[in-house]
Amino acid sequence: MKFAVIVFPGSNCDLDMYHAIKDELGEEVEYVWHDAKDLSEFDGILLPGGFSYGDYLRCGAMANQSNVMSEVVKAAEAGKPILGICNGFQVLTEAGLLPGALLRNKNLKFMCRTVELKVVNNATQFTTGYEKDEIIQIPIAHGEGNYYCDDETLTRLKENNQIVFKYASEGPNGSIEDIAGIVNEKGNVLGMMPHPERAVHDLIGGSDGLALFKSIVKQWRETHVSHA
Amino acid sequence: MKKVKVYVTLRESVLDPQGSAVMGALHSMEYSEVKDVRIGKFLELQIEEGTRDVDTVVKEMCEKLLANTVIEDYRFEVEEAVSK
């Protein structure tokens, strides 16, 4: 399986993402600059964390206007798995690929620590490697991770089982219903504030994030590789 | 040339933690009459008049980039730019 790590000016988790895919997962991966005009050779698209365009105006607002985003939209429509982490999640909401928006943390602080996440939905192509309601340890590092959506959207998210991760203990940022990650209706676009790519090896404090990447690959293999 | 002033604010339904913090500070300074503080953004654009209608173009820019209408409201004023 071949992944693209999209790099915007100001992305800073792109190296971690690349490392997770190449060294821990053993899959193919390439960095793709934000002005790329074709993503057709890739099977999965990863939007890393960071501070694209310095978070000017709004997090992810300017990144959403870059060339590569119309290709990301195309890939989403084609059903390819798309994962946006942290700033990547913010970009996906700005692009309208995921509903809602990320606001300033309720306590106005940049929160940087490992939190407990609950896997609310383990039936997505990103989470089959987890048990339902499993508690996992994943680091967060954000100042604007306070997920917001209107009541109508929240009802829809619940009805369609689109809430994938919740903060298990006290929410660190004020998110509605402690939401930490959601998928789109089709289930192929996941956005989350916590950083699974920073939890892929016990040497760096934990490996609970690895199952997420393995789930993506497993699903892809099952649908794309024939065992004739 | 037109000068356009764009005001972007968080929607009423959205909690504004910065505004709440500033209100708390004002209260501690004994300005107890302050009942609400909302913090927003002010953008000033210089726009050359061409074939496209300025109001239409600014509205488009607000919808597409300058504001995120999921969480923000915007309004703008168009003035004659004073040449320097």
PDB file of C-alpha atoms in Angstrom:
ATOM      1  CA  MET A   1       0.000   0.000   0.000  1.00  0.00           C
ATOM      2  CA  LYS A   2       1.331   3.420  -0.957  1.00  0.00           C
ATOM      3  CA  PHE A   3       0.738   6.453   1.255  1.00  0.00           C
ATOM      4  CA  ALA A   4       1.168  10.169   0.609  1.00  0.00           C
ATOM      5  CA  VAL A   5       2.113  12.468   3.476  1.00  0.00           C
ATOM      6  CA  ILE A   6       0.954  15.914   2.409  1.00  0.00           C
ATOM      7  CA  VAL A   7       3.388  18.638   3.414  1.00  0.00           C
ATOM      8  CA  PHE A   8       2.206  22.227   3.806  1.00  0.00           C
ATOM      9  CA  PRO A   9       4.469  25.129   4.731  1.00  0.00           C
ATOM     10  CA  GLY A  10       4.410  24.847   8.526  1.00  0.00           C
ATOM     11  CA  SER A  11       3.595  21.132   8.791  1.00  0.00           C
ATOM     12  CA  ASN A  12       5.767  19.624  11.515  1.00  0.00           C
ATOM     13  CA  CYS A  13       4.479  16.114  12.165  1.00  0.00           C
ATOM     14  CA  ASP A  14       5.180  14.966   8.616  1.00  0.00           C
ATOM     15  CA  LEU A  15       8.420  13.235   9.632  1.00  0.00           C
ATOM     16  CA  ASP A  16       6.715  11.299  12.436  1.00  0.00           C
ATOM     17  CA  MET A  17       3.989  10.220  10.040  1.00  0.00           C
ATOM     18  CA  TYR A  18       6.539   9.125   7.423  1.00  0.00           C
ATOM     19  CA  HIS A  19       8.497   7.195  10.057  1.00  0.00           C
ATOM     20  CA  ALA A  20       5.358   5.448  11.341  1.00  0.00           C
ATOM     21  CA  ILE A  21       4.425   4.225   7.853  1.00  0.00           C
ATOM     22  CA  LYS A  22       7.866   3.348   6.545  1.00  0.00           C
ATOM     23  CA  ASP A  23       9.701   1.990   9.574  1.00  0.00           C
ATOM     24  CA  GLU A  24       6.968   0.694  11.850  1.00  0.00           C
ATOM     25  CA  LEU A  25       4.369  -0.367   9.300  1.00  0.00           C
ATOM     26  CA  GLY A  26       6.773  -1.265   6.488  1.00  0.00           C
ATOM     27  CA  GLU A  27       4.611   0.240   3.755  1.00  0.00           C
ATOM     28  CA  GLU A  28       5.492   2.612   0.930  1.00  0.00           C
ATOM     29  CA  VAL A  29       5.271   6.328   1.654  1.00  0.00           C
ATOM     30  CA  GLU A  30       6.216   9.595  -0.019  1.00  0.00           C
ATOM     31  CA  TYR A  31       6.178  13.231   0.997  1.00  0.00           C
ATOM     32  CA  VAL A  32       3.932  15.256  -1.312  1.00  0.00           C
ATOM     33  CA  TRP A  33       4.285  19.053  -1.428  1.00  0.00           C
ATOM     34  CA  HIS A  34       1.111  21.146  -1.161  1.00  0.00           C
ATOM     35  CA  ASP A  35       1.200  22.283  -4.789  1.00  0.00           C
ATOM     36  CA  ALA A  36       0.992  18.730  -6.192  1.00  0.00           C
ATOM     37  CA  LYS A  37      -1.660  18.317  -8.855  1.00  0.00           C
ATOM     38  CA  ASP A  38      -2.046  14.558  -8.924  1.00  0.00           C
ATOM     39  CA  LEU A  39      -2.477  12.024  -6.148  1.00  0.00           C
ATOM     40  CA  SER A  40      -3.758   9.192  -8.309  1.00  0.00           C
ATOM     41  CA  GLU A  41      -0.723   6.966  -7.647  1.00  0.00           C
ATOM     42  CA  PHE A  42      -1.445   6.862  -3.900  1.00  0.00           C
ATOM     43  CA  ASP A  43      -3.745   4.457  -2.062  1.00  0.00           C
ATOM     44  CA  GLY A  44      -4.011   6.448   1.143  1.00  0.00           C
ATOM     45  CA  ILE A  45      -3.603  10.146   1.998  1.00  0.00           C
ATOM     46  CA  LEU A  46      -2.234  11.416   5.304  1.00  0.00           C
ATOM     47  CA  LEU A  47      -2.541  15.045   6.418  1.00  0.00           C
ATOM     48  CA  PRO A  48      -0.069  15.625   9.248  1.00  0.00           C
ATOM     49  CA  GLY A  49      -0.131  17.920  12.241  1.00  0.00           C
ATOM     50  CA  GLY A  50       1.663  21.219  12.544  1.00  0.00           C
ATOM     51  CA  PHE A  51       0.885  24.851  11.954  1.00  0.00           C
ATOM     52  CA  SER A  52       0.255  25.191   8.230  1.00  0.00           C
ATOM     53  CA  TYR A  53       0.622  28.815   7.152  1.00  0.00           C
ATOM     54  CA  GLY A  54       1.367  29.715  10.766  1.00  0.00           C
ATOM     55  CA  ASP A  55      -2.289  29.106  11.682  1.00  0.00           C
ATOM     56  CA  TYR A  56      -2.882  32.600  10.246  1.00  0.00           C
ATOM     57  CA  LEU A  57      -6.536  33.634   9.879  1.00  0.00           C
ATOM     58  CA  ARG A  58      -7.790  30.224  11.135  1.00  0.00           C
ATOM     59  CA  CYS A  59      -6.091  26.846  11.548  1.00  0.00           C
ATOM     60  CA  GLY A  60      -6.139  25.062   8.225  1.00  0.00           C
ATOM     61  CA  ALA A  61      -7.901  27.878   6.341  1.00  0.00           C
ATOM     62  CA  MET A  62      -5.090  28.721   3.974  1.00  0.00           C
ATOM     63  CA  ALA A  63      -3.920  25.124   3.573  1.00  0.00           C
ATOM     64  CA  ASN A  64      -7.406  24.321   2.323  1.00  0.00           C
ATOM     65  CA  GLN A  65      -6.842  26.661  -0.633  1.00  0.00           C
ATOM     66  CA  SER A  66      -3.704  24.876  -1.856  1.00  0.00           C
ATOM     67  CA  ASN A  67      -3.635  22.901  -5.111  1.00  0.00           C
ATOM     68  CA  VAL A  68      -3.344  19.534  -3.474  1.00  0.00           C
ATOM     69  CA  MET A  69      -6.641  19.907  -1.613  1.00  0.00           C
ATOM     70  CA  SER A  70      -8.777  19.536  -4.724  1.00  0.00           C
ATOM     71  CA  GLU A  71      -6.894  16.258  -5.272  1.00  0.00           C
ATOM     72  CA  VAL A  72      -7.567  15.233  -1.673  1.00  0.00           C
ATOM     73  CA  VAL A  73     -11.281  15.896  -2.269  1.00  0.00           C
ATOM     74  CA  LYS A  74     -11.116  13.732  -5.403  1.00  0.00           C
ATOM     75  CA  ALA A  75      -9.401  10.937  -3.473  1.00  0.00           C
ATOM     76  CA  ALA A  76     -12.081  11.177  -0.775  1.00  0.00           C
ATOM     77  CA  GLU A  77     -14.814  10.894  -3.390  1.00  0.00           C
ATOM     78  CA  ALA A  78     -13.031   7.890  -4.868  1.00  0.00           C
ATOM     79  CA  GLY A  79     -13.274   6.218  -1.458  1.00  0.00           C
ATOM     80  CA  LYS A  80      -9.569   6.215  -0.620  1.00  0.00           C
ATOM     81  CA  PRO A  81      -8.692   6.315   3.072  1.00  0.00           C
ATOM     82  CA  ILE A  82      -7.828   9.835   4.224  1.00  0.00           C
ATOM     83  CA  LEU A  83      -6.465  10.521   7.683  1.00  0.00           C
ATOM     84  CA  GLY A  84      -6.035  14.033   9.077  1.00  0.00           C
ATOM     85  CA  ILE A  85      -4.294  14.364  12.407  1.00  0.00           C
ATOM     86  CA  CYS A  86      -4.353  17.551  14.477  1.00  0.00           C
ATOM     87  CA  ASN A  87      -3.770  20.339  11.939  1.00  0.00           C
ATOM     88  CA  GLY A  88      -4.740  17.758   9.309  1.00  0.00           C
ATOM     89  CA  PHE A  89      -8.131  17.395  11.048  1.00  0.00           C
ATOM     90  CA  GLN A  90      -8.508  21.182  11.030  1.00  0.00           C
ATOM     91  CA  VAL A  91      -7.753  21.245   7.286  1.00  0.00           C
ATOM     92  CA  LEU A  92     -10.351  18.507   6.632  1.00  0.00           C
ATOM     93  CA  THR A  93     -13.078  20.491   8.424  1.00  0.00           C
ATOM     94  CA  GLU A  94     -12.107  23.653   6.532  1.00  0.00           C
ATOM     95  CA  ALA A  95     -12.355  21.655   3.315  1.00  0.00           C
ATOM     96  CA  GLY A  96     -15.840  20.484   4.254  1.00  0.00           C
ATOM     97  CA  LEU A  97     -14.752  16.838   4.083  1.00  0.00           C
ATOM     98  CA  LEU A  98     -15.689  16.556   7.762  1.00  0.00           C
ATOM     99  CA  PRO A  99     -18.450  18.499   9.525  1.00  0.00           C
ATOM    100  CA  GLY A 100     -17.917  21.006  12.338  1.00  0.00           C
ATOM    101  CA  ALA A 101     -14.847  23.034  13.267  1.00  0.00           C
ATOM    102  CA  LEU A 102     -12.034  23.124  15.816  1.00  0.00           C
ATOM    103  CA  LEU A 103     -12.063  26.065  18.209  1.00  0.00           C
ATOM    104  CA  ARG A 104      -9.562  27.415  20.700  1.00  0.00           C
ATOM    105  CA  ASN A 105      -9.200  25.115  23.738  1.00  0.00           C
ATOM    106  CA  LYS A 106     -11.669  26.073  26.423  1.00  0.00           C
ATOM    107  CA  ASN A 107      -8.893  26.825  28.933  1.00  0.00           C
ATOM    108  CA  LEU A 108      -6.971  28.812  26.270  1.00  0.00           C
ATOM    109  CA  LYS A 109      -3.878  26.658  26.884  1.00  0.00           C
ATOM    110  CA  PHE A 110      -1.792  24.607  24.486  1.00  0.00           C
ATOM    111  CA  MET A 111      -2.252  21.068  25.834  1.00  0.00           C
ATOM    112  CA  CYS A 112       0.673  18.694  25.336  1.00  0.00           C
ATOM    113  CA  ARG A 113       0.474  15.349  27.131  1.00  0.00           C
ATOM    114  CA  THR A 114      -0.648  11.748  26.721  1.00  0.00           C
ATOM    115  CA  VAL A 115      -4.382  11.207  27.162  1.00  0.00           C
ATOM    116  CA  GLU A 116      -6.698   8.231  27.397  1.00  0.00           C
ATOM    117  CA  LEU A 117      -8.906   7.775  24.361  1.00  0.00           C
ATOM    118  CA  LYS A 118     -11.931   5.560  24.117  1.00  0.00           C
ATOM    119  CA  VAL A 119     -12.502   3.756  20.817  1.00  0.00           C
ATOM    120  CA  VAL A 120     -16.218   4.457  20.467  1.00  0.00           C
ATOM    121  CA  ASN A 121     -16.520   2.937  17.011  1.00  0.00           C
ATOM    122  CA  ASN A 122     -14.231   0.067  16.047  1.00  0.00           C
ATOM    123  CA  ALA A 123     -16.131  -0.733  12.869  1.00  0.00           C
ATOM    124  CA  THR A 124     -14.413   1.902  10.701  1.00  0.00           C
ATOM    125  CA  GLN A 125     -11.597   0.985   8.349  1.00  0.00           C
ATOM    126  CA  PHE A 126      -9.272   2.902  10.702  1.00  0.00           C
ATOM    127  CA  THR A 127     -10.176   1.114  13.927  1.00  0.00           C
ATOM    128  CA  THR A 128     -10.803  -2.592  13.283  1.00  0.00           C
ATOM    129  CA  GLY A 129      -7.554  -3.328  15.145  1.00  0.00           C
ATOM    130  CA  TYR A 130      -9.084  -2.087  18.395  1.00  0.00           C
ATOM    131  CA  GLU A 131     -11.778  -3.516  20.668  1.00  0.00           C
ATOM    132  CA  LYS A 132     -14.999  -1.564  21.023  1.00  0.00           C
ATOM    133  CA  ASP A 133     -14.693   0.816  23.999  1.00  0.00           C
ATOM    134  CA  GLU A 134     -10.989  -0.044  24.315  1.00  0.00           C
ATOM    135  CA  ILE A 135      -9.030   2.618  26.201  1.00  0.00           C
ATOM    136  CA  ILE A 136      -5.807   3.602  24.448  1.00  0.00           C
ATOM    137  CA  GLN A 137      -2.990   5.990  25.343  1.00  0.00           C
ATOM    138  CA  ILE A 138      -2.284   8.589  22.646  1.00  0.00           C
ATOM    139  CA  PRO A 139      -0.463  11.937  22.932  1.00  0.00           C
ATOM    140  CA  ILE A 140      -2.179  15.240  22.203  1.00  0.00           C
ATOM    141  CA  ALA A 141      -0.476  18.524  21.341  1.00  0.00           C
ATOM    142  CA  HIS A 142      -2.837  21.307  20.371  1.00  0.00           C
ATOM    143  CA  GLY A 143      -4.155  24.738  21.243  1.00  0.00           C
ATOM    144  CA  GLU A 144      -7.235  24.534  19.051  1.00  0.00           C
ATOM    145  CA  GLY A 145      -8.761  21.105  19.424  1.00  0.00           C
ATOM    146  CA  ASN A 146     -12.109  22.082  20.874  1.00  0.00           C
ATOM    147  CA  TYR A 147     -14.477  20.280  18.507  1.00  0.00           C
ATOM    148  CA  TYR A 148     -17.656  22.206  17.762  1.00  0.00           C
ATOM    149  CA  CYS A 149     -20.700  21.471  15.639  1.00  0.00           C
ATOM    150  CA  ASP A 150     -24.340  22.496  15.824  1.00  0.00           C
ATOM    151  CA  ASP A 151     -26.975  20.262  17.420  1.00  0.00           C
ATOM    152  CA  GLU A 152     -28.308  19.038  14.102  1.00  0.00           C
ATOM    153  CA  THR A 153     -24.833  17.914  13.015  1.00  0.00           C
ATOM    154  CA  LEU A 154     -24.216  16.256  16.373  1.00  0.00           C
ATOM    155  CA  THR A 155     -27.440  14.251  16.044  1.00  0.00           C
ATOM    156  CA  ARG A 156     -26.356  13.180  12.576  1.00  0.00           C
ATOM    157  CA  LEU A 157     -22.884  12.186  13.805  1.00  0.00           C
ATOM    158  CA  LYS A 158     -24.478   9.977  16.451  1.00  0.00           C
ATOM    159  CA  GLU A 159     -27.101   8.454  14.162  1.00  0.00           C
ATOM    160  CA  ASN A 160     -24.474   7.501  11.591  1.00  0.00           C
ATOM    161  CA  ASN A 161     -21.959   6.294  14.161  1.00  0.00           C
ATOM    162  CA  GLN A 162     -19.434   8.887  12.977  1.00  0.00           C
ATOM    163  CA  ILE A 163     -17.893   9.566  16.372  1.00  0.00           C
ATOM    164  CA  VAL A 164     -14.824   7.323  16.458  1.00  0.00           C
ATOM    165  CA  PHE A 165     -12.736   8.504  19.427  1.00  0.00           C
ATOM    166  CA  LYS A 166     -13.678  10.273  22.642  1.00  0.00           C
ATOM    167  CA  TYR A 167     -11.486  11.511  25.481  1.00  0.00           C
ATOM    168  CA  ALA A 168     -11.954   8.833  28.139  1.00  0.00           C
ATOM    169  CA  SER A 169     -11.142  10.890  31.197  1.00  0.00           C
ATOM    170  CA  GLU A 170     -11.853  14.597  31.560  1.00  0.00           C
ATOM    171  CA  GLY A 171     -11.741  16.230  28.119  1.00  0.00           C
ATOM    172  CA  PRO A 172      -8.628  18.397  27.729  1.00  0.00           C
ATOM    173  CA  ASN A 173     -10.072  21.030  25.397  1.00  0.00           C
ATOM    174  CA  GLY A 174     -13.812  21.532  25.828  1.00  0.00           C
ATOM    175  CA  SER A 175     -14.919  19.476  22.797  1.00  0.00           C
ATOM    176  CA  ILE A 176     -18.639  18.761  22.484  1.00  0.00           C
ATOM    177  CA  GLU A 177     -19.290  15.369  24.113  1.00  0.00           C
ATOM    178  CA  ASP A 178     -15.507  14.942  24.528  1.00  0.00           C
ATOM    179  CA  ILE A 179     -15.175  14.167  20.818  1.00  0.00           C
ATOM    180  CA  ALA A 180     -11.563  13.495  19.796  1.00  0.00           C
ATOM    181  CA  GLY A 181     -12.073  12.054  16.298  1.00  0.00           C
ATOM    182  CA  ILE A 182     -14.816  11.630  13.689  1.00  0.00           C
ATOM    183  CA  VAL A 183     -15.294  10.028  10.272  1.00  0.00           C
ATOM    184  CA  ASN A 184     -17.324  11.257   7.315  1.00  0.00           C
ATOM    185  CA  GLU A 185     -20.609   9.554   6.429  1.00  0.00           C
ATOM    186  CA  LYS A 186     -18.937   7.228   3.960  1.00  0.00           C
ATOM    187  CA  GLY A 187     -16.392   6.243   6.602  1.00  0.00           C
ATOM    188  CA  ASN A 188     -13.232   6.780   4.532  1.00  0.00           C
ATOM    189  CA  VAL A 189     -12.156  10.164   5.969  1.00  0.00           C
ATOM    190  CA  LEU A 190     -11.000  10.275   9.594  1.00  0.00           C
ATOM    191  CA  GLY A 191      -9.998  13.417  11.448  1.00  0.00           C
ATOM    192  CA  MET A 192      -8.626  13.343  14.980  1.00  0.00           C
ATOM    193  CA  MET A 193      -6.767  15.737  17.271  1.00  0.00           C
ATOM    194  CA  PRO A 194      -4.602  13.136  19.104  1.00  0.00           C
ATOM    195  CA  HIS A 195      -1.416  11.873  17.448  1.00  0.00           C
ATOM    196  CA  PRO A 196      -1.371   8.093  16.797  1.00  0.00           C
ATOM    197  CA  GLU A 197       1.811   8.568  14.720  1.00  0.00           C
ATOM    198  CA  ARG A 198       3.585   9.577  17.946  1.00  0.00           C
ATOM    199  CA  ALA A 199       2.590   6.300  19.604  1.00  0.00           C
ATOM    200  CA  VAL A 200       3.986   3.617  17.323  1.00  0.00           C
ATOM    201  CA  HIS A 201       6.837   2.180  19.382  1.00  0.00           C
ATOM    202  CA  ASP A 202       7.386   1.437  23.074  1.00  0.00           C
ATOM    203  CA  LEU A 203      10.720   3.281  22.861  1.00  0.00           C
ATOM    204  CA  ILE A 204       8.840   6.552  22.384  1.00  0.00           C
ATOM    205  CA  GLY A 205       6.426   5.973  25.215  1.00  0.00           C
ATOM    206  CA  GLY A 206       3.778   3.713  23.746  1.00  0.00           C
ATOM    207  CA  SER A 207       2.538   1.894  20.686  1.00  0.00           C
ATOM    208  CA  ASP A 208      -1.246   2.181  20.959  1.00  0.00           C
ATOM    209  CA  GLY A 209      -1.393   4.224  17.741  1.00  0.00           C
ATOM    210  CA  LEU A 210       0.064   1.502  15.549  1.00  0.00           C
ATOM    211  CA  ALA A 211      -3.195  -0.495  15.344  1.00  0.00           C
ATOM    212  CA  LEU A 212      -4.842   2.458  13.592  1.00  0.00           C
ATOM    213  CA  PHE A 213      -2.353   2.382  10.717  1.00  0.00           C
ATOM    214  CA  LYS A 214      -2.440  -1.422  10.618  1.00  0.00           C
ATOM    215  CA  SER A 215      -6.242  -1.304  10.353  1.00  0.00           C
ATOM    216  CA  ILE A 216      -6.017   0.917   7.262  1.00  0.00           C
ATOM    217  CA  VAL A 217      -3.559  -1.444   5.563  1.00  0.00           C
ATOM    218  CA  LYS A 218      -5.535  -4.547   6.506  1.00  0.00           C
ATOM    219  CA  GLN A 219      -8.733  -3.116   5.011  1.00  0.00           C
ATOM    220  CA  TRP A 220      -6.905  -2.064   1.871  1.00  0.00           C
ATOM    221  CA  ARG A 221      -5.287  -5.501   1.417  1.00  0.00           C
ATOM    222  CA  GLU A 222      -8.626  -7.228   1.857  1.00  0.00           C
ATOM    223  CA  THR A 223     -10.270  -5.153  -0.863  1.00  0.00           C
ATOM    224  CA  HIS A 224      -7.373  -4.708  -3.294  1.00  0.00           C
ATOM    225  CA  VAL A 225      -5.184  -7.784  -3.160  1.00  0.00           C
ATOM    226  CA  SER A 226      -6.535 -11.005  -4.568  1.00  0.00           C
ATOM    227  CA  HIS A 227      -5.269 -14.235  -3.102  1.00  0.00           C
ATOM    228  CA  ALA A 228      -5.589 -16.296  -6.249  1.00  0.00           C
TER     229      ALA A 228
ATOM    230  CA  MET B   1     -10.303  52.058  -5.461  1.00  0.00           C
ATOM    231  CA  LYS B   2     -12.492  50.853  -2.607  1.00  0.00           C
ATOM    232  CA  LYS B   3     -11.583  50.268   1.002  1.00  0.00           C
ATOM    233  CA  VAL B   4     -13.442  47.315   2.456  1.00  0.00           C
ATOM    234  CA  LYS B   5     -13.657  46.696   6.208  1.00  0.00           C
ATOM    235  CA  VAL B   6     -14.524  43.116   7.089  1.00  0.00           C
ATOM    236  CA  TYR B   7     -15.569  42.148  10.623  1.00  0.00           C
ATOM    237  CA  VAL B   8     -15.505  38.468  11.556  1.00  0.00           C
ATOM    238  CA  THR B   9     -16.934  37.340  14.890  1.00  0.00           C
ATOM    239  CA  LEU B  10     -17.725  34.000  16.485  1.00  0.00           C
ATOM    240  CA  ARG B  11     -21.388  33.100  16.126  1.00  0.00           C
ATOM    241  CA  GLU B  12     -23.612  33.729  19.139  1.00  0.00           C
ATOM    242  CA  SER B  13     -24.025  29.988  19.696  1.00  0.00           C
ATOM    243  CA  VAL B  14     -20.261  29.480  19.913  1.00  0.00           C
ATOM    244  CA  LEU B  15     -18.495  29.929  23.238  1.00  0.00           C
ATOM    245  CA  ASP B  16     -15.728  32.549  23.076  1.00  0.00           C
ATOM    246  CA  PRO B  17     -13.134  31.577  25.718  1.00  0.00           C
ATOM    247  CA  GLN B  18     -10.906  34.558  24.888  1.00  0.00           C
ATOM    248  CA  GLY B  19     -13.819  36.944  25.345  1.00  0.00           C
ATOM    249  CA  SER B  20     -14.724  35.272  28.662  1.00  0.00           C
ATOM    250  CA  ALA B  21     -11.128  35.621  29.894  1.00  0.00           C
ATOM    251  CA  VAL B  22     -11.050  39.310  28.953  1.00  0.00           C
ATOM    252  CA  MET B  23     -14.399  39.883  30.657  1.00  0.00           C
ATOM    253  CA  GLY B  24     -12.999  38.224  33.789  1.00  0.00           C
ATOM    254  CA  ALA B  25     -10.025  40.619  33.695  1.00  0.00           C
ATOM    255  CA  LEU B  26     -12.289  43.639  33.228  1.00  0.00           C
ATOM    256  CA  HIS B  27     -14.401  42.528  36.163  1.00  0.00           C
ATOM    257  CA  SER B  28     -11.301  42.179  38.341  1.00  0.00           C
ATOM    258  CA  MET B  29     -10.480  45.773  37.316  1.00  0.00           C
ATOM    259  CA  GLU B  30     -13.853  46.717  38.793  1.00  0.00           C
ATOM    260  CA  TYR B  31     -15.640  47.282  35.504  1.00  0.00           C
ATOM    261  CA  SER B  32     -18.556  45.233  36.728  1.00  0.00           C
ATOM    262  CA  GLU B  33     -20.896  46.845  34.208  1.00  0.00           C
ATOM    263  CA  VAL B  34     -19.355  44.740  31.417  1.00  0.00           C
ATOM    264  CA  LYS B  35     -21.845  41.975  30.685  1.00  0.00           C
ATOM    265  CA  ASP B  36     -20.257  40.290  27.670  1.00  0.00           C
ATOM    266  CA  VAL B  37     -17.070  40.427  25.599  1.00  0.00           C
ATOM    267  CA  ARG B  38     -16.768  38.885  22.155  1.00  0.00           C
ATOM    268  CA  ILE B  39     -13.422  38.908  20.352  1.00  0.00           C
ATOM    269  CA  GLY B  40     -13.299  38.898  16.584  1.00  0.00           C
ATOM    270  CA  LYS B  41     -11.142  39.871  13.647  1.00  0.00           C
ATOM    271  CA  PHE B  42     -10.968  43.032  11.623  1.00  0.00           C
ATOM    272  CA  LEU B  43      -9.639  42.887   8.064  1.00  0.00           C
ATOM    273  CA  GLU B  44      -9.088  45.870   5.797  1.00  0.00           C
ATOM    274  CA  LEU B  45      -8.895  45.273   2.053  1.00  0.00           C
ATOM    275  CA  GLN B  46      -8.036  47.665  -0.769  1.00  0.00           C
ATOM    276  CA  ILE B  47      -9.938  46.592  -3.844  1.00  0.00           C
ATOM    277  CA  GLU B  48      -9.471  47.865  -7.352  1.00  0.00           C
ATOM    278  CA  GLU B  49     -12.762  48.327  -9.164  1.00  0.00           C
ATOM    279  CA  GLY B  50     -12.994  46.279 -12.311  1.00  0.00           C
ATOM    280  CA  THR B  51     -15.750  44.470 -14.093  1.00  0.00           C
ATOM    281  CA  ARG B  52     -16.771  42.486 -11.017  1.00  0.00           C
ATOM    282  CA  ASP B  53     -19.145  43.907  -8.445  1.00  0.00           C
ATOM    283  CA  VAL B  54     -17.228  44.681  -5.236  1.00  0.00           C
ATOM    284  CA  ASP B  55     -20.015  43.500  -2.898  1.00  0.00           C
ATOM    285  CA  THR B  56     -20.346  40.200  -4.726  1.00  0.00           C
ATOM    286  CA  VAL B  57     -16.609  39.605  -4.739  1.00  0.00           C
ATOM    287  CA  VAL B  58     -16.156  40.430  -1.041  1.00  0.00           C
ATOM    288  CA  LYS B  59     -19.087  38.210  -0.065  1.00  0.00           C
ATOM    289  CA  GLU B  60     -17.496  35.383  -2.054  1.00  0.00           C
ATOM    290  CA  MET B  61     -14.126  35.917  -0.347  1.00  0.00           C
ATOM    291  CA  CYS B  62     -15.786  35.873   3.077  1.00  0.00           C
ATOM    292  CA  GLU B  63     -17.665  32.661   2.343  1.00  0.00           C
ATOM    293  CA  LYS B  64     -14.671  30.893   0.817  1.00  0.00           C
ATOM    294  CA  LEU B  65     -11.797  32.013   3.030  1.00  0.00           C
ATOM    295  CA  LEU B  66     -12.083  35.017   5.333  1.00  0.00           C
ATOM    296  CA  ALA B  67     -14.766  33.507   7.588  1.00  0.00           C
ATOM    297  CA  ASN B  68     -15.713  29.947   8.455  1.00  0.00           C
ATOM    298  CA  THR B  69     -19.491  30.147   8.501  1.00  0.00           C
ATOM    299  CA  VAL B  70     -19.746  26.991  10.617  1.00  0.00           C
ATOM    300  CA  ILE B  71     -18.484  29.005  13.586  1.00  0.00           C
ATOM    301  CA  GLU B  72     -18.283  32.639  12.445  1.00  0.00           C
ATOM    302  CA  ASP B  73     -20.466  35.487  11.226  1.00  0.00           C
ATOM    303  CA  TYR B  74     -19.146  38.272   9.061  1.00  0.00           C
ATOM    304  CA  ARG B  75     -20.209  41.697   7.887  1.00  0.00           C
ATOM    305  CA  PHE B  76     -18.425  44.277   5.791  1.00  0.00           C
ATOM    306  CA  GLU B  77     -18.494  47.931   4.824  1.00  0.00           C
ATOM    307  CA  VAL B  78     -17.371  49.332   1.482  1.00  0.00           C
ATOM    308  CA  GLU B  79     -15.919  52.850   1.392  1.00  0.00           C
ATOM    309  CA  GLU B  80     -14.159  55.017  -1.179  1.00  0.00           C
ATOM    310  CA  ALA B  81     -10.423  54.596  -0.599  1.00  0.00           C
ATOM    311  CA  VAL B  82      -8.677  57.885   0.033  1.00  0.00           C
ATOM    312  CA  SER B  83      -5.695  58.107  -2.309  1.00  0.00           C
ATOM    313  CA  LYS B  84      -2.397  58.873  -0.608  1.00  0.00           C
TER     314      LYS B  84
END
